Short mmCIF file of C-alpha atoms in Angstrom, two decimals:
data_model
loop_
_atom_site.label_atom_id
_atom_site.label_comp_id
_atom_site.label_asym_id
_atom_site.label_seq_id
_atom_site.Cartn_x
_atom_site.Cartn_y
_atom_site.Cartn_z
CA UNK A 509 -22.72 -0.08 -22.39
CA UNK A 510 -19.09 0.84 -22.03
CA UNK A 511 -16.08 -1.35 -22.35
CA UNK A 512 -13.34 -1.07 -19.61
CA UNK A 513 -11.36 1.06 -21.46
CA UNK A 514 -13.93 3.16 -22.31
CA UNK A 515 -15.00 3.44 -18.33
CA UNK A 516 -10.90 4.59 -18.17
CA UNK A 517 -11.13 6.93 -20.91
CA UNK A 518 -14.23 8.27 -19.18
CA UNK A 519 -12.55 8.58 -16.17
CA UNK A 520 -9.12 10.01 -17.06
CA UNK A 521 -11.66 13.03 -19.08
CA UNK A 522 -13.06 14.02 -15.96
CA UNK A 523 -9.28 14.66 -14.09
CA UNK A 524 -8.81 18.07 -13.95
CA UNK A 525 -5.22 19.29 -15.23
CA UNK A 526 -2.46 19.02 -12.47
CA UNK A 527 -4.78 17.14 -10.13
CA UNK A 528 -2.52 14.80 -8.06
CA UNK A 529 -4.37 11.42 -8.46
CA UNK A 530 -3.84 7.72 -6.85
CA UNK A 531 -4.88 5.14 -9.17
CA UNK A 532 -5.55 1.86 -7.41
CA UNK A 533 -4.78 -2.01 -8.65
CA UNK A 534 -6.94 -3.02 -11.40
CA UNK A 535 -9.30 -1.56 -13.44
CA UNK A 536 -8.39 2.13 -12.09
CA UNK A 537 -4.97 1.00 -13.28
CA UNK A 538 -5.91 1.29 -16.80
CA UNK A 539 -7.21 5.07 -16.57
CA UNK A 540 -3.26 5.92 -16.78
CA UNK A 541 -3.15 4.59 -20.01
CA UNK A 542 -5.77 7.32 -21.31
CA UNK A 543 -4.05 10.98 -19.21
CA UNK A 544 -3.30 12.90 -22.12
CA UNK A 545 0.59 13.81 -22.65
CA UNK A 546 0.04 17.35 -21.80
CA UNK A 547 -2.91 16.70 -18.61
CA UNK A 548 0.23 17.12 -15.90
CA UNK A 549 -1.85 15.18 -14.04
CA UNK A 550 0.89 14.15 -11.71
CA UNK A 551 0.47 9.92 -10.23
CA UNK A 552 0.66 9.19 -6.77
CA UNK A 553 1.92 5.23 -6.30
CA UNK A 554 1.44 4.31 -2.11
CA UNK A 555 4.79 2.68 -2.42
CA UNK A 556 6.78 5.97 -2.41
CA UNK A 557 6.51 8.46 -5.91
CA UNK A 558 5.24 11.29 -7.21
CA UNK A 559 4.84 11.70 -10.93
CA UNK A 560 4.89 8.20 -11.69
CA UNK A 561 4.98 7.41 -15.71
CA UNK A 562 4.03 4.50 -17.88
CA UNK A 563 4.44 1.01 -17.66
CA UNK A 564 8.69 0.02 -18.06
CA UNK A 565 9.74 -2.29 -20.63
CA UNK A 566 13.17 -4.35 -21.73
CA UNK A 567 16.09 -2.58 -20.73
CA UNK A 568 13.60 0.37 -18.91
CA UNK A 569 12.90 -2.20 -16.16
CA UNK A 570 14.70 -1.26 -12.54
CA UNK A 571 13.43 -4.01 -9.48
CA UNK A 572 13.74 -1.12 -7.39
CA UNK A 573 11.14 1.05 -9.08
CA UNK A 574 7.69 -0.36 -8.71
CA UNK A 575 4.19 0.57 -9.05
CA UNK A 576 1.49 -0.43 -6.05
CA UNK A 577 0.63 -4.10 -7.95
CA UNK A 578 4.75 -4.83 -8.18
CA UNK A 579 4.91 -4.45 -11.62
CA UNK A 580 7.84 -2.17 -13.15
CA UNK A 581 6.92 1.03 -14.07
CA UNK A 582 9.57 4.66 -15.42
CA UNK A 583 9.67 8.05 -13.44
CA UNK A 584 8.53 10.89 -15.21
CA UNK A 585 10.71 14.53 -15.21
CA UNK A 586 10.08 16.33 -11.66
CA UNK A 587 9.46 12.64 -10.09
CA UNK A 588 9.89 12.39 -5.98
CA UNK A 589 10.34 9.86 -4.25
CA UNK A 590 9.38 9.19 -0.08
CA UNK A 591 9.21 6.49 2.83
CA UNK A 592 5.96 4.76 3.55
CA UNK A 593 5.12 6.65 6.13
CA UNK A 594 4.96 9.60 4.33
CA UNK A 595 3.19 8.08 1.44
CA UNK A 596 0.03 7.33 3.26
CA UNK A 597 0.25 10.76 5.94
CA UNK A 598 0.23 12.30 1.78
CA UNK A 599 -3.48 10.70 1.99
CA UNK A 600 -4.76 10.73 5.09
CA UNK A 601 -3.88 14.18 5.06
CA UNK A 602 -5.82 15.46 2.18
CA UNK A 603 -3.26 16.27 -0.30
CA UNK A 604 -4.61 14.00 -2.55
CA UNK A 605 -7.28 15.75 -5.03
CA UNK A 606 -8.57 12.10 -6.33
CA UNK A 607 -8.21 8.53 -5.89
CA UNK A 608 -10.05 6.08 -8.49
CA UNK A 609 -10.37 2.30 -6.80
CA UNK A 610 -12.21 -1.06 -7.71
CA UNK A 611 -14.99 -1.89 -5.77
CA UNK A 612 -17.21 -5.04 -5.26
CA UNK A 613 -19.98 -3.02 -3.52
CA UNK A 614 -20.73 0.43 -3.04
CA UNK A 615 -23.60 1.67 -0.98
CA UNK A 616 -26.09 4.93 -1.80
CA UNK A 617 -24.85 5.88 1.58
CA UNK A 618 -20.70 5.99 -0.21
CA UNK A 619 -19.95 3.13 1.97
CA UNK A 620 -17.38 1.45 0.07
CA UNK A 621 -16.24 -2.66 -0.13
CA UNK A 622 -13.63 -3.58 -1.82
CA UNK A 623 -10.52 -5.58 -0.14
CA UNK A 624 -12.49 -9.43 0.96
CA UNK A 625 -15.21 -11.66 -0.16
CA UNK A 626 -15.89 -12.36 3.38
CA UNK A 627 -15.66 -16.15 2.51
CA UNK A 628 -14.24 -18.49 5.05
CA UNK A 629 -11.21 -19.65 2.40
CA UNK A 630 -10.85 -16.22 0.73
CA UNK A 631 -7.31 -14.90 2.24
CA UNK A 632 -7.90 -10.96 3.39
CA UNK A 633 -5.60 -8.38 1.80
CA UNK A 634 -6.46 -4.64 2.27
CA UNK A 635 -3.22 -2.81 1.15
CA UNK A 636 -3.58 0.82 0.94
CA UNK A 637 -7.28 0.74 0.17
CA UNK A 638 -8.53 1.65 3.70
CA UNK A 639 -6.10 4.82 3.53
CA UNK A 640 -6.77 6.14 0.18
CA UNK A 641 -10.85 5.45 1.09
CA UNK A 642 -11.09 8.22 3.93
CA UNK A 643 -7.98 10.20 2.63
CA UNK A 644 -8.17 11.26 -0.97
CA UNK A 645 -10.43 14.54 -1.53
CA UNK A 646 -12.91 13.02 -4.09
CA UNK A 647 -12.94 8.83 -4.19
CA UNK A 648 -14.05 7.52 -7.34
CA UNK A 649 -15.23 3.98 -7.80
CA UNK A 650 -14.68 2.08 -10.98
CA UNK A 651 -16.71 -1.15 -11.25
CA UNK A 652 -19.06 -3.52 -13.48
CA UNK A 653 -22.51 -2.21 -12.51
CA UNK A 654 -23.43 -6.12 -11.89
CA UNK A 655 -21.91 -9.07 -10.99
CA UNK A 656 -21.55 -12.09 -13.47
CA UNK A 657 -24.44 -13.38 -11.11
CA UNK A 658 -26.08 -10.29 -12.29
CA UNK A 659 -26.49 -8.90 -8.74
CA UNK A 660 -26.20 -5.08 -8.60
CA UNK A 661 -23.17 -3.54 -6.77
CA UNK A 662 -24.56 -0.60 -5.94
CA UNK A 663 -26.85 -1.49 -3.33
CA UNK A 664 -28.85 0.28 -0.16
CA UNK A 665 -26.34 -1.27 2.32
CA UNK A 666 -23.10 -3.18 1.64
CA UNK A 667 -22.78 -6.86 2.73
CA UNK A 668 -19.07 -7.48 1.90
CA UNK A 669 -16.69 -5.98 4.75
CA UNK A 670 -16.27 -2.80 4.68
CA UNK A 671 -13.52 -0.25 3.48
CA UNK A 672 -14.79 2.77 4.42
CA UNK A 673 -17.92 4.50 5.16
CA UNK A 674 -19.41 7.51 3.39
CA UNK A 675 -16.23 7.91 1.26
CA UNK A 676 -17.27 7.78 -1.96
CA UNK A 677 -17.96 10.79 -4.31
CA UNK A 678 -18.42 9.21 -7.65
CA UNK A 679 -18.78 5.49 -9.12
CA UNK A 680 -18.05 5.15 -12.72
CA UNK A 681 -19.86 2.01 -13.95
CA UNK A 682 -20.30 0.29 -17.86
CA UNK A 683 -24.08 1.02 -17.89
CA UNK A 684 -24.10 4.80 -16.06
CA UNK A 685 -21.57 7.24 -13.93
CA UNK A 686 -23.82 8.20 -10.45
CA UNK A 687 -22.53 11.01 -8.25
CA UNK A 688 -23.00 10.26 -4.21
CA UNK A 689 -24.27 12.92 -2.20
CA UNK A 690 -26.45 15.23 0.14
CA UNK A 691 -29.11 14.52 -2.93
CA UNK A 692 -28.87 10.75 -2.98
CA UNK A 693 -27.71 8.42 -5.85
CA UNK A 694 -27.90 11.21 -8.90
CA UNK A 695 -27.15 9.35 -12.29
CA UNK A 696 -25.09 11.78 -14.25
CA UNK A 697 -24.69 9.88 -17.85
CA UNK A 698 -26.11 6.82 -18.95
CA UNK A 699 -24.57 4.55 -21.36
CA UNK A 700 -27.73 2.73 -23.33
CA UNK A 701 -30.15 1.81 -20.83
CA UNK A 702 -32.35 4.15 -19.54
CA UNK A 703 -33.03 5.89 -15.84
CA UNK A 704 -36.10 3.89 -15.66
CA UNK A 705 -34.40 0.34 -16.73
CA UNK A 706 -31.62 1.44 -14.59
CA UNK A 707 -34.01 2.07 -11.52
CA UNK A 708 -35.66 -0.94 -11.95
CA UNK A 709 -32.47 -3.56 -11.97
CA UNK A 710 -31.24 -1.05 -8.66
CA UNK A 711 -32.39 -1.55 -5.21
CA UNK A 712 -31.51 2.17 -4.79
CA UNK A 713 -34.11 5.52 -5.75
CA UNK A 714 -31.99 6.95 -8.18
CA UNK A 715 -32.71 11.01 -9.26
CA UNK A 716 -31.37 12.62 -12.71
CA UNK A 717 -29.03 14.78 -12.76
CA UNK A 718 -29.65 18.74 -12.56
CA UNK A 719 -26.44 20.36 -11.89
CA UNK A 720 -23.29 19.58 -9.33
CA UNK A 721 -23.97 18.81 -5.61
CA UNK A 722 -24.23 21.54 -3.71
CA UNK A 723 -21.63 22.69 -1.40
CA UNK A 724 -19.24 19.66 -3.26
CA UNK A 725 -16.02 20.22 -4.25
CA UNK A 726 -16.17 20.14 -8.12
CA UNK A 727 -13.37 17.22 -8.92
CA UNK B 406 26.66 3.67 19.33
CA UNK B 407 27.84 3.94 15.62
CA UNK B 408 27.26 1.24 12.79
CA UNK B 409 29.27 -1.92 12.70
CA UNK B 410 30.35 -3.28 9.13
CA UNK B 411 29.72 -6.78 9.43
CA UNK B 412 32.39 -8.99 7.68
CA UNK B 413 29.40 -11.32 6.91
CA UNK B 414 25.84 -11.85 6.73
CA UNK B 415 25.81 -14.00 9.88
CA UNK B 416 27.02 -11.57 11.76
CA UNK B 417 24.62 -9.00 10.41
CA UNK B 418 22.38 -11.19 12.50
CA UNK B 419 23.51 -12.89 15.19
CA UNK B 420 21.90 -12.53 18.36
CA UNK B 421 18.25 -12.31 17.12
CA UNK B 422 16.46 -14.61 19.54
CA UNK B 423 13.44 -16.74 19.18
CA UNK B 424 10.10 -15.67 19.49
CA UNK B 425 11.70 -12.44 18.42
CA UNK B 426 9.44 -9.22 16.01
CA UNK B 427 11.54 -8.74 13.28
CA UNK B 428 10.39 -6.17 10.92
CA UNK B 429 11.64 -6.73 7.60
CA UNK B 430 11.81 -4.43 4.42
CA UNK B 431 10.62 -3.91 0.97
CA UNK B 432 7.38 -3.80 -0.81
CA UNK B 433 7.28 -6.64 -3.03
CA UNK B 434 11.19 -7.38 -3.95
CA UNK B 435 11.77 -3.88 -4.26
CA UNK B 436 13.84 -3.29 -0.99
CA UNK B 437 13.83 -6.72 0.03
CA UNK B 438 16.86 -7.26 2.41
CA UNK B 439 16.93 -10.95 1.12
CA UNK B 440 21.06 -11.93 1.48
CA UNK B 441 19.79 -11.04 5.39
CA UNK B 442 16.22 -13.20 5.46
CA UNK B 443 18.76 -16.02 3.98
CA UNK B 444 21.54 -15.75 6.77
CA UNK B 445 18.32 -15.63 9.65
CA UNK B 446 17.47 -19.14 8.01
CA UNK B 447 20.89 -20.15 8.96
CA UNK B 448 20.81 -18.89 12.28
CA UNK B 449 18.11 -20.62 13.31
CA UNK B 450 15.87 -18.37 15.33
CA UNK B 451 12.32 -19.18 15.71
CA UNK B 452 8.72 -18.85 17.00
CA UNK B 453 9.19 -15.51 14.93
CA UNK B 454 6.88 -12.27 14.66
CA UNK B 455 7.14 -10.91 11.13
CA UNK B 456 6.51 -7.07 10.22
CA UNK B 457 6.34 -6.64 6.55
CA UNK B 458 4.15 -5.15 4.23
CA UNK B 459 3.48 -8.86 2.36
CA UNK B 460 3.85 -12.27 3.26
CA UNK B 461 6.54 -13.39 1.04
CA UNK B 462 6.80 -13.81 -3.03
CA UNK B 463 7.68 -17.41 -4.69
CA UNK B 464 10.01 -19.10 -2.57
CA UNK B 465 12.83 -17.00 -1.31
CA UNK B 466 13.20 -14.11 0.93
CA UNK B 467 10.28 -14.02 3.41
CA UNK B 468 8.61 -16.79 1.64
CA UNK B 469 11.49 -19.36 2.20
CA UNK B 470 11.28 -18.53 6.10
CA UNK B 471 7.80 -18.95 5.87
CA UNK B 472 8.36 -22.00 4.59
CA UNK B 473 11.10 -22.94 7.52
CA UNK B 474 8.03 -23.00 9.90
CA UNK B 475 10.07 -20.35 11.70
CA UNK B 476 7.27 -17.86 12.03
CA UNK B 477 4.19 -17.69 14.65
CA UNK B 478 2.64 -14.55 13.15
CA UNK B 479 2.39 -12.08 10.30
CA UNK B 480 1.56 -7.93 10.71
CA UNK B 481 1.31 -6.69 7.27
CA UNK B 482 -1.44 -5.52 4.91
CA UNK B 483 -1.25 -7.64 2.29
CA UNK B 484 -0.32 -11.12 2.14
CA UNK B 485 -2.07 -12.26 -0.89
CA UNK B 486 -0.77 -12.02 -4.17
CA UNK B 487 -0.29 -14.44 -7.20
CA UNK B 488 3.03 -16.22 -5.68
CA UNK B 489 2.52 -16.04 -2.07
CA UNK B 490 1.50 -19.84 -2.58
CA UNK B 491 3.85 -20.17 1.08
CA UNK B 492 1.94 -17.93 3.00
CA UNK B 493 -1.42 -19.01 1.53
CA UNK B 494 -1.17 -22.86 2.32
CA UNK B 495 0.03 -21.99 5.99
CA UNK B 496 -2.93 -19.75 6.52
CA UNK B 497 -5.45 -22.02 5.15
CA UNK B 498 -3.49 -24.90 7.30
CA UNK B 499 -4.00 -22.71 10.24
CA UNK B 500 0.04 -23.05 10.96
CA UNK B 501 0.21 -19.38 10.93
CA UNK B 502 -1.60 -16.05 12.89
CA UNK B 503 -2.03 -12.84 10.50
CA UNK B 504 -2.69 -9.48 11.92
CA UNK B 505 -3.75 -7.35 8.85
CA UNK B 506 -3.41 -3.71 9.44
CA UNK B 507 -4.08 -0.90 6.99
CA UNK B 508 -0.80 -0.09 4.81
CA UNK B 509 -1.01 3.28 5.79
CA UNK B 510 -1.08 2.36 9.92
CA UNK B 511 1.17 -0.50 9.69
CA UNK B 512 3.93 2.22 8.50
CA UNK B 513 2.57 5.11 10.97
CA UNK B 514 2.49 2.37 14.04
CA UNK B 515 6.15 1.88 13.52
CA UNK B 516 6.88 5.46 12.68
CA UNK B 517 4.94 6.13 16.31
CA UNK B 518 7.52 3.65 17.98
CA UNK B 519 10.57 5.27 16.61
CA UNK B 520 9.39 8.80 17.40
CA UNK B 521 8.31 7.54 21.11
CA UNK B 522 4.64 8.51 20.17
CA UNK B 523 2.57 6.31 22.82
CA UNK B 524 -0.43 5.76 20.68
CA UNK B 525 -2.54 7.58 18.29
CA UNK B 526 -5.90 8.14 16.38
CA UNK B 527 -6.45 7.80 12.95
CA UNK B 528 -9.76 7.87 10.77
CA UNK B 529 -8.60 4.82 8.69
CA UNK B 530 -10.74 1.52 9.25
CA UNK B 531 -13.27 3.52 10.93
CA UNK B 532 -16.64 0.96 10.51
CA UNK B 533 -14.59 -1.92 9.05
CA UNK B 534 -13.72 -5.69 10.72
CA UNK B 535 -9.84 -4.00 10.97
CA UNK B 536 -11.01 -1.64 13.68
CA UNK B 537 -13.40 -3.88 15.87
CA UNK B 538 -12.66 -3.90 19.25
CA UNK B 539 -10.46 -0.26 18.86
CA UNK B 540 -11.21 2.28 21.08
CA UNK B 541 -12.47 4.94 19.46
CA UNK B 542 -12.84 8.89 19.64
CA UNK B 543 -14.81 11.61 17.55
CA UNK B 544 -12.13 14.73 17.08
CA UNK B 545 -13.45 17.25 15.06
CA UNK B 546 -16.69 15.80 14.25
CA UNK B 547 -14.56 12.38 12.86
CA UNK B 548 -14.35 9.21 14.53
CA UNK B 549 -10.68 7.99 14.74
CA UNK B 550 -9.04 4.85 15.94
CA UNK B 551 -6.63 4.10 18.63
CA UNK B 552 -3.62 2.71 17.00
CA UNK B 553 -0.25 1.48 19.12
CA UNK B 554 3.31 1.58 17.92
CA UNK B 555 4.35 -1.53 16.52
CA UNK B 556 8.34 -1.93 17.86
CA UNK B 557 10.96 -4.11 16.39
CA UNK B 558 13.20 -6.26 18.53
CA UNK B 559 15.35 -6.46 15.38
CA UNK B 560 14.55 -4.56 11.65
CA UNK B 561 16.13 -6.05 8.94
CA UNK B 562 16.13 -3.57 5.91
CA UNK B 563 17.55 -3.16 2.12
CA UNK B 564 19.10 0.28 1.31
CA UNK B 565 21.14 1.21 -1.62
CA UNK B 566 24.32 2.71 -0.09
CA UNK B 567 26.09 3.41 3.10
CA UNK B 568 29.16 5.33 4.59
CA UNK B 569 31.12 3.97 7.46
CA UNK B 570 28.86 5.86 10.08
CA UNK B 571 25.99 4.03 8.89
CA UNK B 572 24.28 6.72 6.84
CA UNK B 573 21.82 5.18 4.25
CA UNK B 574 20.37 6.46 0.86
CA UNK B 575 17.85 4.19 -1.06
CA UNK B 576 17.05 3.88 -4.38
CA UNK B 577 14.08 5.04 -6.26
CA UNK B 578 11.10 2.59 -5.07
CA UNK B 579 12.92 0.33 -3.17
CA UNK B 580 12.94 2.79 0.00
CA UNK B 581 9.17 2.30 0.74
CA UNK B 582 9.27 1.17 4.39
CA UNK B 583 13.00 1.03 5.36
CA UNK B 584 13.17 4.71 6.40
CA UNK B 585 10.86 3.66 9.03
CA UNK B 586 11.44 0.83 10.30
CA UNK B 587 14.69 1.92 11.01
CA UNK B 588 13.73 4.17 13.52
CA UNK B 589 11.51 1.07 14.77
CA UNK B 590 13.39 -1.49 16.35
CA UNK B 591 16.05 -2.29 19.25
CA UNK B 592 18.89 -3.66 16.43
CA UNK B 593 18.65 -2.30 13.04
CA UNK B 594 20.71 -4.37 10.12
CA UNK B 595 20.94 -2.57 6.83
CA UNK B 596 21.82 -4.56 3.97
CA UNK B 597 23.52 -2.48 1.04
CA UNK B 598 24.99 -2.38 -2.39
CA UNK B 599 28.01 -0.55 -1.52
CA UNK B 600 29.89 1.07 1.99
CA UNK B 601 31.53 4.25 0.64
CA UNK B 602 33.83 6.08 3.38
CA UNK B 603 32.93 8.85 5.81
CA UNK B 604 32.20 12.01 3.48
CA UNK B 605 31.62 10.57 0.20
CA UNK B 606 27.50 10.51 0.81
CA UNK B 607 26.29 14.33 0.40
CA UNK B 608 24.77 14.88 3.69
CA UNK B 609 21.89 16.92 2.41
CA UNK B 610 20.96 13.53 0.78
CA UNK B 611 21.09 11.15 3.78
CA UNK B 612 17.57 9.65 4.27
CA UNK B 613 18.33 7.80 7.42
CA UNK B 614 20.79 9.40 9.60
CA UNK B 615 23.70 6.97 10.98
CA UNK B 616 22.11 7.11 14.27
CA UNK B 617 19.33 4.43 13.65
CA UNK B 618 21.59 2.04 12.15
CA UNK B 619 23.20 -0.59 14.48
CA UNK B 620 25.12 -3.31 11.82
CA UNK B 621 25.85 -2.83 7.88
CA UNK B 622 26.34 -5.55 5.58
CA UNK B 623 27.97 -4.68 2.27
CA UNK B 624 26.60 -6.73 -0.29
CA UNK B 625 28.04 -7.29 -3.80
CA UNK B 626 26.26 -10.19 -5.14
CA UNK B 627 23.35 -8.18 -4.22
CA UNK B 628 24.62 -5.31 -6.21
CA UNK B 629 25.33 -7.42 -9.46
CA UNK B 630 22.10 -8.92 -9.59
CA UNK B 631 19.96 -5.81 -9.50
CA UNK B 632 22.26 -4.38 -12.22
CA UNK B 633 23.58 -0.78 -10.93
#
């Protein structure tokens, strides 16, 4: 079983060099901390930047440079900066090659949930979630693979609200990484427990993995 | 007509009625046009439709008007956050509406006003609560939403400089929606650091063209408090 950073390490090995990548708020936010130096993997932040670097600190913090949670963060050489509305047409029109994002439930379908509870109290906040969902080239999903509750959350059909549907290429979990596809939930890599265990804690049939999807854009 | 320099903030916003939309800046406090928020406490308009990408941080800016009572309803995408205590207490009080729109079409719905775009259809929500109720249209084998503009009586923004024509240049991060919204609304109040005169902004660098802007406020205290 893999440790959070671990699942980010994981994640930031399988960015190809120069991809332009969105990393959403929380856990996705720690694969930036494991892009090697020399990936030029270049960080898109919804709030306006390109090439976004590390996390600021003492006399590095500027209030007027931000990352997509609000905390400070530096520009890296060849940085650009843009209006909101050019921001999110950067996603919805494909220019993207990956955004990674948290979920609380993703579906064998792709479906992805991941902005409200649903509960009567719970106040909604969606963000940029529903943008980067159905804009980004390849969406990958970084989650627990259960709930404290020990529920699974990746299920046959979400219950949470919805952010998107069919959007989601890849979910990166502590106990296995599963590709979504044409062929179904594939697990790609396990991390201790086995296909079997796996496929009998999931609600979902499950296949091993035999080569990339076909027809899918390799991320 | 060309900018006005406003001697003060309350003239930077007089004349915004009640049961006005304002749309208001920043993401966070990055952008935040707060000296202006402040002087619409003052000026007492009410019954209030807020545009804004959150609901208000702590208790100033947004969060203090929240506080006033002064607003009906909220458009933005996301109000919660660790110190949008205001904002949470009203909602849960039902003392407040919220519209919550996708980050992405709250800034295109605006940009669709100021461009006299009459509506449009986008792919994001598709199959979520946000989109129930849309009408909706497969293009290209996708299904899209309708989405209407989203239009301003006043937009109240945060920009780093301007010349006397009303030209404005942002800084870094802090530009996020202000471009926009600029082009958005019936009277457009800039707040900024510092009015330099006609020429001294590069025009090749102008981000929002004099044209959109209505009043400028020159804002030192402002200026010292962020540091540049």
């Amino acid at each position: 079983m893999l440790t959070k950073q671990q699942m980010a390490a994981l994640v930031a090995s399988d960015i190809p060099r120069g991809a332009f990548v969105n990393l959403g708020i929380g856990l996705p936010t720690l694969v930036a901390d494991h892009l090697a130096a020399d990936s030029g993997v270049v960080l898109h932040t919804e709030n306006g930047m390109l090439n976004m670097g590390p996390a600021a600190h003492g006399e590095q913090i500027d209030p007027d440079l931000t990352n997509a949670g609000k905390a400070p963060v530096t520009e890296l050489p060849g940085a650009s900066y843009f209006h909101h509305a050019d921001s999110f047409a950067m996603m919805r029109g494909g220019h993207l090659d990956i955004c990674v994002l948290g979920g609380f439930q993703v579906s064998a379908a792709g479906d992805l949930a991941n902005w409200h509870t649903g509960e009567p109290d719970a106040i909604p906040a969606v963000g940029g979630a529903m943008d980067l969902a159905i804009g980004a080239r390849s969406v990958f999903v970084m989650m627990t693979l259960f709930a404290k509750s020990g529920e699974p959350k990746l299920v046959p059909r979400c219950t949470y609200p919805l952010t998107g549907l069919a959007c989601v290429d890849r979910v990166y979990t502590d106990h296995a990484v599963f590709d979504l596809g044409a062929r179904g939930v594939v697990v790609r890599e396990t991390f201790g427990m086995g296909i079997d265990e796996l496929a009998g804690r999931l609600e979902v049939p499950l296949s091993g993995f035999t080569g990339a999807e076909p027809g899918r854009d390799e991320a | 007509m060309t900018a006005r320099l406003c001697a003060d903030a309350e003239e930077a916003v007089a004349g915004i009625q009640d049961g006005a939309t304002v749309l208001v800046g920043g993401f966070g406090m990055a952008g935040m046009p707060v000296t202006l928020i402040d002087a619409l406490i003052r000026q007492g308009a009410a019954d209030l439709t807020i545009v804004s990408n959150n609901a208000g941080n702590g208790d100033t800016g947004l969060a203090a008007l929240l506080a006033e009572r002064r607003v009906r309803k909220m458009v933005c995408s996301f109000p919660r956050q660790s110190d949008s205590y205001v904002f949470d207490a009203l909602y849960r009080a039902g003392e407040i509406e919220l519209e919550l729109v996708p980050q992405g079409t709250l800034a295109e719905r605006m940009r669709a006003a100021g461009a006299g775009i009459g509506a449009f259809y986008c792919p994001t929500g598709v199959g979520t609560p946000l989109a129930e109720g849309k009408e909706t249209r497969v293009i290209d084998g996708r299904t899209h939403v309708l989405e209407y503009p989203i239009r301003g009586d006043a937009a109240l923004i945060g920009a780093h400089r301007a010349d006397r024509m009303g030209n404005l240049v942002y800084r870094k991060t802090a530009r996020n929606f202000g471009p926009v919204m600029a082009t958005a609304a019936t009277l457009v109040v800039a707040q900024v650091r510092e009015v330099v005169e006609i020429g001294a902004i590069d025009p090749e660098t102008v981000v929002t063209p004099g044209i959109y802007v209505d009043r400028v406020l020159e804002d030192r205290v402002w200026r010292e408090a962020r540091g540049c």
